[in-house]
DNA sequence: AATGAATGAGCCTTCATTCAT
DNA sequence: GATGAATGAAGGCTCATTCAT
């Protein structure tokens, strides 16, 4: 039984190894040698199972997205809960995804690579991973601010919220040298709490109804 | 004099070209061929002038940092101005750096690459480019909130502010498909304005003196 | 019975597919993937049924020769008919073989490939396909010219006749750009007619009894 | 001086070696290893000097064509000479080209490969090598037959003449086993003489003015 | 001081083949 | 009897580097 791999198992090992390597090195810098080294296969196995480097990559994304949808705690909240609580839940879920060590987090590391070095896979990721989460977030912000979900200001706020979350993942090499050498659980909870309070206020200031009345006026007379 | 380029000029052209290419493609994906193509030199010139690809890269960072210090509009503001104005000035400067087409902005794009694909150059960048700006920002936030610049909460806020700015640069491939296809001047001004108002409120909520009194308490009784 | 292909049928499908592909691409450029694609089998089936690429090729030739002998309209003419008519019949048969789309013609196309890229299979083809046709043609020419079939001049003429026919097949990529973009039926008939008249006159001039008297003498006094 | 190759010399050695190998094996089957083995260079030298396998191939053709034009005894005849003599001269030149061992003959072997396995190089060869010779031949045939050079029948005859010549080169592997094991000088002269007489009669029969009057009628009443 | 020429290592891919089932 | 899975070898090509000049 051991040593007797079988089609699906080899394919699976390749996918896992490729996910790791692509997430670590990016598309171009990832090599067959390293992927197959981790998967314990011959380099030609990739072409056999996936035809191409590109198709392997797309398969990796596909699998990551599937796993993402299977246990998606981001979108899975109680729509009747108060919006503040839903926002906090959302931010917590995104942080845990980005920072946590579980497999689906690699997909987000991969997304980070796509930003620097866009690929044919970016569209798929945007359509099936980013957009659903983004629209969900817009809904929460809409509830919070009283605006419509497709209001441009709502979208601006949603981007800001995402920016906060992604940055703490993305800039980790820098952040680790400045403040948080490690993202252990207490730090994680602290960051979630901080971000929640920060963006909640931001949303209220920019998108809240009172913002329309006072906010802008204030800005314009001071700057 | 004409036609006889001279040591310094060839070296300079190489540095400029390399800065561009590294900022566009990242360290690994940048190739001698493309750099030398833009610099109009022989590939061997790189090894001659800089020994290595890595040393060329380090030299590029070095030069970028020098130019950054020479005309740094980020740090160069009026310390007696009201903190809100200084914050707005800071955000505007960072946005223009990241998104604008001017030469010194390449260094920041390069920093963005370092986040995804850290290199021996990251330390230098952090120490000499990021940290000064970061501490400057902490000073502004401290003024705004009444806290000390080295207060952990001040630093958290500074990270959040940076996160906002960097995200709008870094996630451009995504953002362009969702909301802003192009970052022209009006869009840029709008984003600066939005970010300023968003983070100002966030800072006040998280770090402001009143936050200590109400903010946290509020959180804890709702979630 | 249905679905259970059976040994012979798989083998047969492989032979047919291989004949096509070898005839189209030549020995080296033909690949297992393409052959098995057309045959609807696994690549391993080739090694299983024929051990080798080379042995598959030899089997293909063998089968092509067998089929050639089974329904050979080239050799199958009326020996009592006048030689001119037999020559015309022969030329027509060769042209239709070489250029027509019927299956047995593939063997001749394969022969054409062997000329450019000789293989172990060439001998077999010469012995069992070319020589019989060649000797048959020599017989016709002998009847036409009054010489013996094994007269060197008869053989030279036979080569010339073959040369004409083969060229119109072999140089098709060139001919299609110069005169005949397509070899449809009317063009085919025209070429047969042209070639017949051309070579008939050539044979008479070179091998005919009167040629011995005048032809050579004429040449020697003019050139 | 020895061992110090220089750009042009290395490039030249590569071209010569490539001409040989391409002519022997065809485009696809030719490998960098074999070419560079004969040229005494590193495989990467090909990419350095010619960028591509394809561009090396095109350069080989280009050089072959240039050499062909430099010492072109095919087109170089006396236009005032009697057409029979010019036809004989033409055939002799083509035969010597095709069969002889000199370098430009490799180009024709290469042309033979192109017929079986057409490439981007075929067009160049047709335009610059085949067409000029073809039109020259049409001119000779026109003089001989009294037709115009662009008369379709003239062209048919020209193709037939070419067919004869090319076949004796192309089918050498077969011919050597049937009649002429070696193409030494006497054999060559004999083949030229034979071909000349054969095609001259063919041309007169098919394209000559008397052919119009009798030829066709004869055909139609006998066959 | 600078470069043109050349190279070795490594990349992705294809191919014919083998092995266990 | 036949195949799906996997592989070793080789191919063309790119890259950073070196060497003689």
CSV table of C-alpha atoms in Angstrom, one decimal, chain C residues 58-217:
chain,number,residue,atom,x,y,z
C,58,UNK,CA,8.1,-2.5,-40.6
C,59,UNK,CA,4.7,-4.0,-39.8
C,60,UNK,CA,3.1,-1.1,-41.5
C,61,UNK,CA,5.1,-1.6,-44.6
C,62,UNK,CA,4.4,-5.3,-44.6
C,63,UNK,CA,0.7,-4.7,-44.4
C,64,UNK,CA,0.8,-2.0,-47.0
C,65,UNK,CA,2.6,-4.4,-49.4
C,66,UNK,CA,0.1,-7.1,-48.7
C,67,UNK,CA,-2.7,-4.8,-49.5
C,68,UNK,CA,-0.9,-3.5,-52.6
C,69,UNK,CA,-0.6,-7.0,-53.9
C,70,UNK,CA,-4.2,-7.8,-53.1
C,71,UNK,CA,-5.7,-5.1,-55.4
C,72,UNK,CA,-2.9,-4.0,-57.6
C,73,UNK,CA,-4.4,-2.1,-60.6
C,74,UNK,CA,-0.9,-1.1,-61.6
C,75,UNK,CA,0.2,-4.5,-62.6
C,76,UNK,CA,-3.2,-5.7,-63.5
C,77,UNK,CA,-3.6,-4.9,-67.1
C,78,UNK,CA,-4.3,-6.7,-70.3
C,79,UNK,CA,-1.0,-8.0,-71.7
C,80,UNK,CA,-2.5,-8.3,-75.1
C,81,UNK,CA,-3.6,-4.7,-75.4
C,82,UNK,CA,-1.4,-2.4,-77.5
C,83,UNK,CA,1.6,-1.1,-75.6
C,84,UNK,CA,0.6,2.5,-75.9
C,85,UNK,CA,-2.7,1.8,-74.1
C,86,UNK,CA,-0.9,-0.2,-71.4
C,87,UNK,CA,1.6,2.6,-70.9
C,88,UNK,CA,-1.2,5.0,-70.4
C,89,UNK,CA,-3.0,2.7,-68.1
C,90,UNK,CA,0.2,2.3,-66.0
C,91,UNK,CA,0.8,6.1,-65.8
C,92,UNK,CA,-2.7,6.7,-64.8
C,93,UNK,CA,-2.6,4.0,-62.1
C,94,UNK,CA,0.6,5.4,-60.6
C,95,UNK,CA,-0.7,9.0,-60.6
C,96,UNK,CA,-3.9,8.0,-59.0
C,97,UNK,CA,-2.0,6.0,-56.4
C,98,UNK,CA,0.3,8.8,-55.6
C,99,UNK,CA,-2.1,11.6,-55.6
C,100,UNK,CA,-5.5,10.1,-54.9
C,101,UNK,CA,-6.8,9.8,-51.4
C,102,UNK,CA,-7.3,6.0,-51.3
C,103,UNK,CA,-5.7,4.0,-48.6
C,104,UNK,CA,-3.2,2.0,-50.7
C,105,UNK,CA,-1.7,5.2,-52.0
C,106,UNK,CA,-0.2,5.8,-48.6
C,107,UNK,CA,2.4,3.2,-49.2
C,108,UNK,CA,3.7,5.1,-52.2
C,109,UNK,CA,3.8,8.3,-50.2
C,110,UNK,CA,5.7,6.3,-47.6
C,111,UNK,CA,8.1,5.3,-50.3
C,112,UNK,CA,8.6,9.0,-51.2
C,113,UNK,CA,9.5,9.6,-47.6
C,114,UNK,CA,12.0,6.7,-47.6
C,115,UNK,CA,13.8,8.5,-50.5
C,116,UNK,CA,14.6,11.5,-48.4
C,117,UNK,CA,15.1,9.6,-45.1
C,118,UNK,CA,16.1,6.0,-45.8
C,119,UNK,CA,15.2,3.4,-43.2
C,120,UNK,CA,15.6,-0.3,-42.7
C,121,UNK,CA,12.3,-0.5,-44.4
C,122,UNK,CA,13.5,0.8,-47.7
C,123,UNK,CA,14.9,-2.6,-48.9
C,124,UNK,CA,11.6,-4.3,-48.4
C,125,UNK,CA,9.8,-1.7,-50.2
C,126,UNK,CA,12.1,-1.8,-53.1
C,127,UNK,CA,12.1,-5.5,-53.4
C,128,UNK,CA,8.4,-6.1,-53.1
C,129,UNK,CA,6.8,-2.9,-54.3
C,130,UNK,CA,9.1,-0.9,-56.5
C,131,UNK,CA,10.8,-3.7,-58.5
C,132,UNK,CA,7.7,-5.5,-59.6
C,133,UNK,CA,6.2,-2.3,-60.9
C,134,UNK,CA,9.5,-1.3,-62.4
C,135,UNK,CA,9.8,-4.6,-64.3
C,136,UNK,CA,6.3,-4.4,-65.4
C,137,UNK,CA,7.0,-0.9,-66.8
C,138,UNK,CA,10.1,-2.2,-68.5
C,139,UNK,CA,8.0,-4.8,-70.2
C,140,UNK,CA,5.7,-2.2,-71.5
C,141,UNK,CA,8.5,-0.1,-72.7
C,142,UNK,CA,10.1,-3.1,-74.3
C,143,UNK,CA,6.9,-3.8,-76.3
C,144,UNK,CA,6.8,-0.2,-77.3
C,145,UNK,CA,10.4,0.1,-78.4
C,146,UNK,CA,11.2,-3.3,-79.7
C,147,UNK,CA,14.1,-3.6,-77.2
C,148,UNK,CA,14.5,-6.3,-74.6
C,149,UNK,CA,13.1,-5.6,-71.1
C,150,UNK,CA,16.5,-5.8,-69.5
C,151,UNK,CA,18.2,-3.6,-72.0
C,152,UNK,CA,20.0,-0.7,-70.1
C,153,UNK,CA,18.3,1.8,-72.3
C,154,UNK,CA,14.9,0.3,-71.5
C,155,UNK,CA,15.7,0.7,-67.8
C,156,UNK,CA,16.8,4.3,-68.3
C,157,UNK,CA,13.5,5.0,-69.9
C,158,UNK,CA,11.6,3.3,-67.1
C,159,UNK,CA,13.4,5.5,-64.6
C,160,UNK,CA,12.5,8.6,-66.5
C,161,UNK,CA,8.8,7.6,-66.6
C,162,UNK,CA,8.8,7.0,-62.9
C,163,UNK,CA,10.6,10.2,-62.3
C,164,UNK,CA,7.9,12.2,-64.0
C,165,UNK,CA,5.2,10.6,-62.0
C,166,UNK,CA,6.9,10.8,-58.7
C,167,UNK,CA,7.9,14.4,-59.1
C,168,UNK,CA,4.3,15.5,-59.6
C,169,UNK,CA,3.6,14.0,-56.2
C,170,UNK,CA,6.7,14.8,-54.4
C,171,UNK,CA,7.2,18.4,-55.4
C,172,UNK,CA,3.6,19.2,-54.7
C,173,UNK,CA,4.4,22.0,-52.2
C,174,UNK,CA,6.3,23.7,-55.0
C,175,UNK,CA,4.0,22.9,-57.9
C,176,UNK,CA,1.0,24.1,-55.9
C,177,UNK,CA,2.7,27.6,-55.7
C,178,UNK,CA,3.6,27.6,-59.4
C,179,UNK,CA,0.8,26.2,-61.3
C,180,UNK,CA,-1.7,23.7,-59.8
C,181,UNK,CA,-2.9,24.9,-56.4
C,182,UNK,CA,-5.0,21.8,-56.1
C,183,UNK,CA,-4.9,18.3,-57.7
C,184,UNK,CA,-8.6,17.8,-58.4
C,185,UNK,CA,-9.8,15.2,-60.8
C,186,UNK,CA,-9.6,17.3,-64.0
C,187,UNK,CA,-6.1,18.4,-63.2
C,188,UNK,CA,-5.2,14.8,-62.5
C,189,UNK,CA,-6.5,13.7,-65.8
C,190,UNK,CA,-4.7,16.5,-67.5
C,191,UNK,CA,-1.4,15.5,-65.9
C,192,UNK,CA,-1.8,11.9,-66.8
C,193,UNK,CA,-2.5,12.8,-70.4
C,194,UNK,CA,0.4,15.2,-70.5
C,195,UNK,CA,2.8,12.8,-68.9
C,196,UNK,CA,1.7,10.0,-71.2
C,197,UNK,CA,2.4,12.0,-74.3
C,198,UNK,CA,5.6,13.4,-73.0
C,199,UNK,CA,7.2,10.1,-72.0
C,200,UNK,CA,5.8,8.2,-75.0
C,201,UNK,CA,7.7,10.5,-77.3
C,202,UNK,CA,10.7,10.3,-75.0
C,203,UNK,CA,10.8,6.6,-75.1
C,204,UNK,CA,10.5,6.5,-78.8
C,205,UNK,CA,13.3,9.0,-79.2
C,206,UNK,CA,15.7,7.3,-76.8
C,207,UNK,CA,14.8,3.6,-77.1
C,208,UNK,CA,12.9,3.3,-80.4
C,209,UNK,CA,14.7,1.5,-83.2
C,210,UNK,CA,14.9,4.7,-85.3
C,211,UNK,CA,16.5,6.5,-82.4
C,212,UNK,CA,19.5,4.2,-82.8
C,213,UNK,CA,19.9,5.3,-86.4
C,214,UNK,CA,19.4,9.1,-86.1
C,215,UNK,CA,19.2,10.3,-82.5
C,216,UNK,CA,22.6,9.9,-81.2
C,217,UNK,CA,24.3,11.0,-84.3
